[in-house]
Amino acid sequence: MEHSQDQQFQDHEKPVISISGDKVALGPIRRDLVPLYHRWMNDFAMLRTLHIPRPSTLDESYIAYDNDVAEERTRRIVHFLIYERATLRPIGRVDLEEINYRDRSADFGIEISEADYRGRGYGTEATRLMLDYAFTALGLHNVALQTWEYNLAAQRAYTKAGFREIGRRRQAKFMNGKLWDIVHMDCLATEFVSPVLAQILVPDEIRSEFE
């Protein structure tokens, strides 16, 4: 059945999606959403779990986006936007950094930037999909992360997704008048079961010459 012009236009307007789960979908970062990223990066409630909060300008956000695109060309970093699957609303970002194909390792990072979507399982599934990408698509073996001792929600989400704590750097993060540990976690490919990509990234089946 041919699509109408209206349907074709609607399909064109939909964001590009690379990996879909039950609650979230992942797609490439977009320049047209830089003003949204700018709002996210000025949300101090979110920044408390990332780095020292500071105001940033829209110009800085465009520069950061251009830097992200340039870094992706090196194949040592991958950025995905996180969408709520039902509405295709952008709700955050997830990244692999320091990708080392020789040693089959990478570092992981995630932001659930829309407050309404925190603590509802979106971060857990986005983490699991990114691990699936790292292990199944890229062939990596070890993905590591660091988080702060006070970020209990993140530690729960990471654990549910497949990470485990492997050590701490003691009292190396300052927040709210106190020094906190930096918690190190990792996940191995041998400890992870692919939820999506193992059913997609498969070789062709041998067919008879009459098919």
GROMACS .gro file of C-alpha atoms in nm:
model
  211
    1MET     CA    1   0.000   0.000   0.000
    2GLU     CA    2   0.134   0.341  -0.094
    3HIS     CA    3   0.158   0.607   0.174
    4SER     CA    4  -0.032   0.931   0.121
    5GLN     CA    5   0.165   1.255   0.105
    6ASP     CA    6   0.043   1.338   0.456
    7GLN     CA    7   0.166   1.001   0.586
    8GLN     CA    8   0.501   1.044   0.413
    9PHE     CA    9   0.537   1.387   0.572
   10GLN     CA   10   0.454   1.247   0.916
   11ASP     CA   11   0.708   0.967   0.872
   12HIS     CA   12   0.970   1.225   0.770
   13GLU     CA   13   0.901   1.423   1.086
   14LYS     CA   14   0.955   1.125   1.316
   15PRO     CA   15   1.299   1.103   1.480
   16VAL     CA   16   1.547   0.843   1.362
   17ILE     CA   17   1.541   0.544   1.597
   18SER     CA   18   1.827   0.294   1.613
   19ILE     CA   19   1.732   0.065   1.904
   20SER     CA   20   1.387   0.019   2.060
   21GLY     CA   21   1.300  -0.133   2.396
   22ASP     CA   22   0.969  -0.155   2.582
   23LYS     CA   23   0.976   0.193   2.738
   24VAL     CA   24   1.256   0.380   2.562
   25ALA     CA   25   1.416   0.406   2.221
   26LEU     CA   26   1.765   0.529   2.128
   27GLY     CA   27   1.854   0.744   1.828
   28PRO     CA   28   2.130   0.977   1.708
   29ILE     CA   29   2.180   1.318   1.868
   30ARG     CA   30   2.022   1.611   1.679
   31ARG     CA   31   2.136   1.966   1.620
   32ASP     CA   32   1.777   2.096   1.610
   33LEU     CA   33   1.743   1.995   1.977
   34VAL     CA   34   2.040   2.200   2.102
   35PRO     CA   35   1.804   2.451   2.272
   36LEU     CA   36   1.655   2.156   2.463
   37TYR     CA   37   2.003   2.036   2.562
   38HIS     CA   38   2.073   2.393   2.677
   39ARG     CA   39   1.774   2.377   2.913
   40TRP     CA   40   1.886   2.039   3.042
   41MET     CA   41   2.241   2.161   3.110
   42ASN     CA   42   2.110   2.447   3.323
   43ASP     CA   43   1.904   2.219   3.549
   44PHE     CA   44   2.103   2.212   3.872
   45ALA     CA   45   1.892   1.925   4.009
   46MET     CA   46   2.025   1.708   3.727
   47LEU     CA   47   2.379   1.847   3.736
   48ARG     CA   48   2.422   1.752   4.102
   49THR     CA   49   2.478   1.393   3.982
   50LEU     CA   50   2.712   1.489   3.695
   51HIS     CA   51   2.950   1.772   3.780
   52ILE     CA   52   2.973   2.108   3.957
   53PRO     CA   53   2.660   2.306   3.862
   54ARG     CA   54   2.722   2.625   3.664
   55PRO     CA   55   2.514   2.828   3.421
   56SER     CA   56   2.593   2.764   3.055
   57THR     CA   57   2.502   2.970   2.750
   58LEU     CA   58   2.325   2.859   2.435
   59ASP     CA   59   2.647   2.925   2.243
   60GLU     CA   60   2.827   2.677   2.472
   61SER     CA   61   2.560   2.418   2.399
   62TYR     CA   62   2.608   2.453   2.022
   63ILE     CA   63   2.986   2.423   2.066
   64ALA     CA   64   2.939   2.114   2.285
   65TYR     CA   65   2.715   1.958   2.019
   66ASP     CA   66   2.969   2.024   1.744
   67ASN     CA   67   3.240   1.873   1.965
   68ASP     CA   68   3.027   1.564   2.024
   69VAL     CA   69   2.979   1.515   1.649
   70ALA     CA   70   3.353   1.559   1.586
   71GLU     CA   71   3.436   1.308   1.861
   72GLU     CA   72   3.199   1.050   1.713
   73ARG     CA   73   3.402   1.056   1.390
   74THR     CA   74   3.698   0.914   1.584
   75ARG     CA   75   3.486   0.604   1.663
   76ARG     CA   76   3.600   0.630   2.027
   77ILE     CA   77   3.272   0.778   2.150
   78VAL     CA   78   2.902   0.718   2.077
   79HIS     CA   79   2.612   0.939   2.178
   80PHE     CA   80   2.245   0.843   2.170
   81LEU     CA   81   1.935   1.043   2.253
   82ILE     CA   82   1.688   0.866   2.480
   83TYR     CA   83   1.322   0.889   2.377
   84GLU     CA   84   1.013   0.776   2.560
   85ARG     CA   85   0.901   0.513   2.313
   86ALA     CA   86   0.527   0.582   2.339
   87THR     CA   87   0.547   0.955   2.264
   88LEU     CA   88   0.897   0.990   2.107
   89ARG     CA   89   0.964   1.270   2.354
   90PRO     CA   90   1.339   1.323   2.411
   91ILE     CA   91   1.410   1.261   2.779
   92GLY     CA   92   1.789   1.234   2.807
   93ARG     CA   93   2.114   1.101   2.666
   94VAL     CA   94   2.332   0.794   2.698
   95ASP     CA   95   2.697   0.763   2.595
   96LEU     CA   96   2.989   0.529   2.548
   97GLU     CA   97   3.325   0.703   2.584
   98GLU     CA   98   3.691   0.599   2.566
   99ILE     CA   99   3.597   0.307   2.341
  100ASN     CA  100   3.902   0.083   2.310
  101TYR     CA  101   3.853  -0.179   2.039
  102ARG     CA  102   4.184  -0.351   2.113
  103ASP     CA  103   4.109  -0.407   2.480
  104ARG     CA  104   3.731  -0.426   2.413
  105SER     CA  105   3.644  -0.176   2.684
  106ALA     CA  106   3.454   0.153   2.720
  107ASP     CA  107   3.319   0.397   2.979
  108PHE     CA  108   2.946   0.455   3.024
  109GLY     CA  109   2.741   0.765   3.104
  110ILE     CA  110   2.371   0.853   3.114
  111GLU     CA  111   2.146   1.149   3.187
  112ILE     CA  112   1.771   1.126   3.239
  113SER     CA  113   1.723   1.496   3.186
  114GLU     CA  114   1.345   1.530   3.214
  115ALA     CA  115   1.254   1.516   3.582
  116ASP     CA  116   0.917   1.347   3.519
  117TYR     CA  117   1.099   1.039   3.387
  118ARG     CA  118   1.339   0.981   3.675
  119GLY     CA  119   1.279   0.687   3.907
  120ARG     CA  120   1.039   0.515   3.666
  121GLY     CA  121   1.263   0.258   3.500
  122TYR     CA  122   1.352   0.459   3.190
  123GLY     CA  123   1.716   0.494   3.293
  124THR     CA  124   1.745   0.124   3.371
  125GLU     CA  125   1.618   0.021   3.027
  126ALA     CA  126   1.828   0.284   2.847
  127THR     CA  127   2.133   0.150   3.032
  128ARG     CA  128   2.048  -0.206   2.933
  129LEU     CA  129   2.002  -0.107   2.567
  130MET     CA  130   2.337   0.071   2.566
  131LEU     CA  131   2.508  -0.234   2.714
  132ASP     CA  132   2.342  -0.438   2.440
  133TYR     CA  133   2.488  -0.201   2.181
  134ALA     CA  134   2.834  -0.216   2.342
  135PHE     CA  135   2.848  -0.595   2.369
  136THR     CA  136   2.640  -0.712   2.072
  137ALA     CA  137   2.705  -0.443   1.810
  138LEU     CA  138   3.058  -0.330   1.900
  139GLY     CA  139   3.189  -0.658   2.041
  140LEU     CA  140   3.320  -0.500   2.362
  141HIS     CA  141   3.378  -0.706   2.675
  142ASN     CA  142   3.401  -0.460   2.967
  143VAL     CA  143   3.193  -0.144   3.019
  144ALA     CA  144   3.268   0.064   3.328
  145LEU     CA  145   3.123   0.368   3.499
  146GLN     CA  146   3.166   0.584   3.804
  147THR     CA  147   2.895   0.744   4.012
  148TRP     CA  148   2.873   0.923   4.344
  149GLU     CA  149   2.798   0.755   4.676
  150TYR     CA  150   2.498   0.983   4.732
  151ASN     CA  151   2.340   0.896   4.393
  152LEU     CA  152   2.146   0.596   4.524
  153ALA     CA  153   1.888   0.596   4.243
  154ALA     CA  154   2.159   0.562   3.980
  155GLN     CA  155   2.328   0.278   4.167
  156ARG     CA  156   1.998   0.088   4.184
  157ALA     CA  157   1.935   0.141   3.812
  158TYR     CA  158   2.287   0.036   3.715
  159THR     CA  159   2.264  -0.277   3.928
  160LYS     CA  160   1.929  -0.375   3.773
  161ALA     CA  161   2.077  -0.322   3.426
  162GLY     CA  162   2.372  -0.555   3.494
  163PHE     CA  163   2.651  -0.349   3.653
  164ARG     CA  164   2.817  -0.444   3.980
  165GLU     CA  165   3.030  -0.242   4.221
  166ILE     CA  166   3.401  -0.315   4.190
  167GLY     CA  167   3.554  -0.055   4.423
  168ARG     CA  168   3.551   0.298   4.560
  169ARG     CA  169   3.769   0.604   4.565
  170ARG     CA  170   3.708   0.723   4.917
  171GLN     CA  171   3.590   1.075   5.001
  172ALA     CA  172   3.680   1.217   4.659
  173LYS     CA  173   3.352   1.396   4.576
  174PHE     CA  174   3.227   1.707   4.759
  175MET     CA  175   2.856   1.786   4.780
  176ASN     CA  176   2.632   1.957   5.036
  177GLY     CA  177   2.912   2.017   5.284
  178LYS     CA  178   3.033   1.657   5.289
  179LEU     CA  179   3.291   1.439   5.114
  180TRP     CA  180   3.150   1.128   4.946
  181ASP     CA  181   3.301   0.818   4.785
  182ILE     CA  182   3.322   0.777   4.408
  183VAL     CA  183   3.168   0.437   4.332
  184HIS     CA  184   3.320   0.234   4.045
  185MET     CA  185   3.104  -0.026   3.868
  186ASP     CA  186   3.142  -0.244   3.559
  187CYS     CA  187   2.966  -0.509   3.353
  188LEU     CA  188   3.113  -0.789   3.142
  189ALA     CA  189   2.971  -0.928   2.819
  190THR     CA  190   2.973  -1.276   2.976
  191GLU     CA  191   2.740  -1.150   3.252
  192PHE     CA  192   2.488  -0.992   3.015
  193VAL     CA  193   2.202  -1.129   2.804
  194SER     CA  194   2.109  -0.925   2.498
  195PRO     CA  195   1.748  -0.799   2.519
  196VAL     CA  196   1.719  -0.671   2.160
  197LEU     CA  197   2.015  -0.672   1.924
  198ALA     CA  198   2.092  -1.044   1.935
  199GLN     CA  199   1.764  -1.090   1.744
  200ILE     CA  200   1.852  -0.817   1.491
  201LEU     CA  201   2.225  -0.845   1.424
  202VAL     CA  202   2.218  -1.198   1.285
  203PRO     CA  203   2.362  -1.354   0.968
  204ASP     CA  204   2.141  -1.442   0.674
  205GLU     CA  205   1.998  -1.793   0.667
  206ILE     CA  206   2.104  -2.019   0.381
  207ARG     CA  207   1.825  -2.038   0.126
  208SER     CA  208   1.769  -2.282  -0.153
  209GLU     CA  209   1.824  -2.162  -0.509
  210PHE     CA  210   1.450  -2.189  -0.572
  211GLU     CA  211   1.349  -1.931  -0.308
   0.00000   0.00000   0.00000
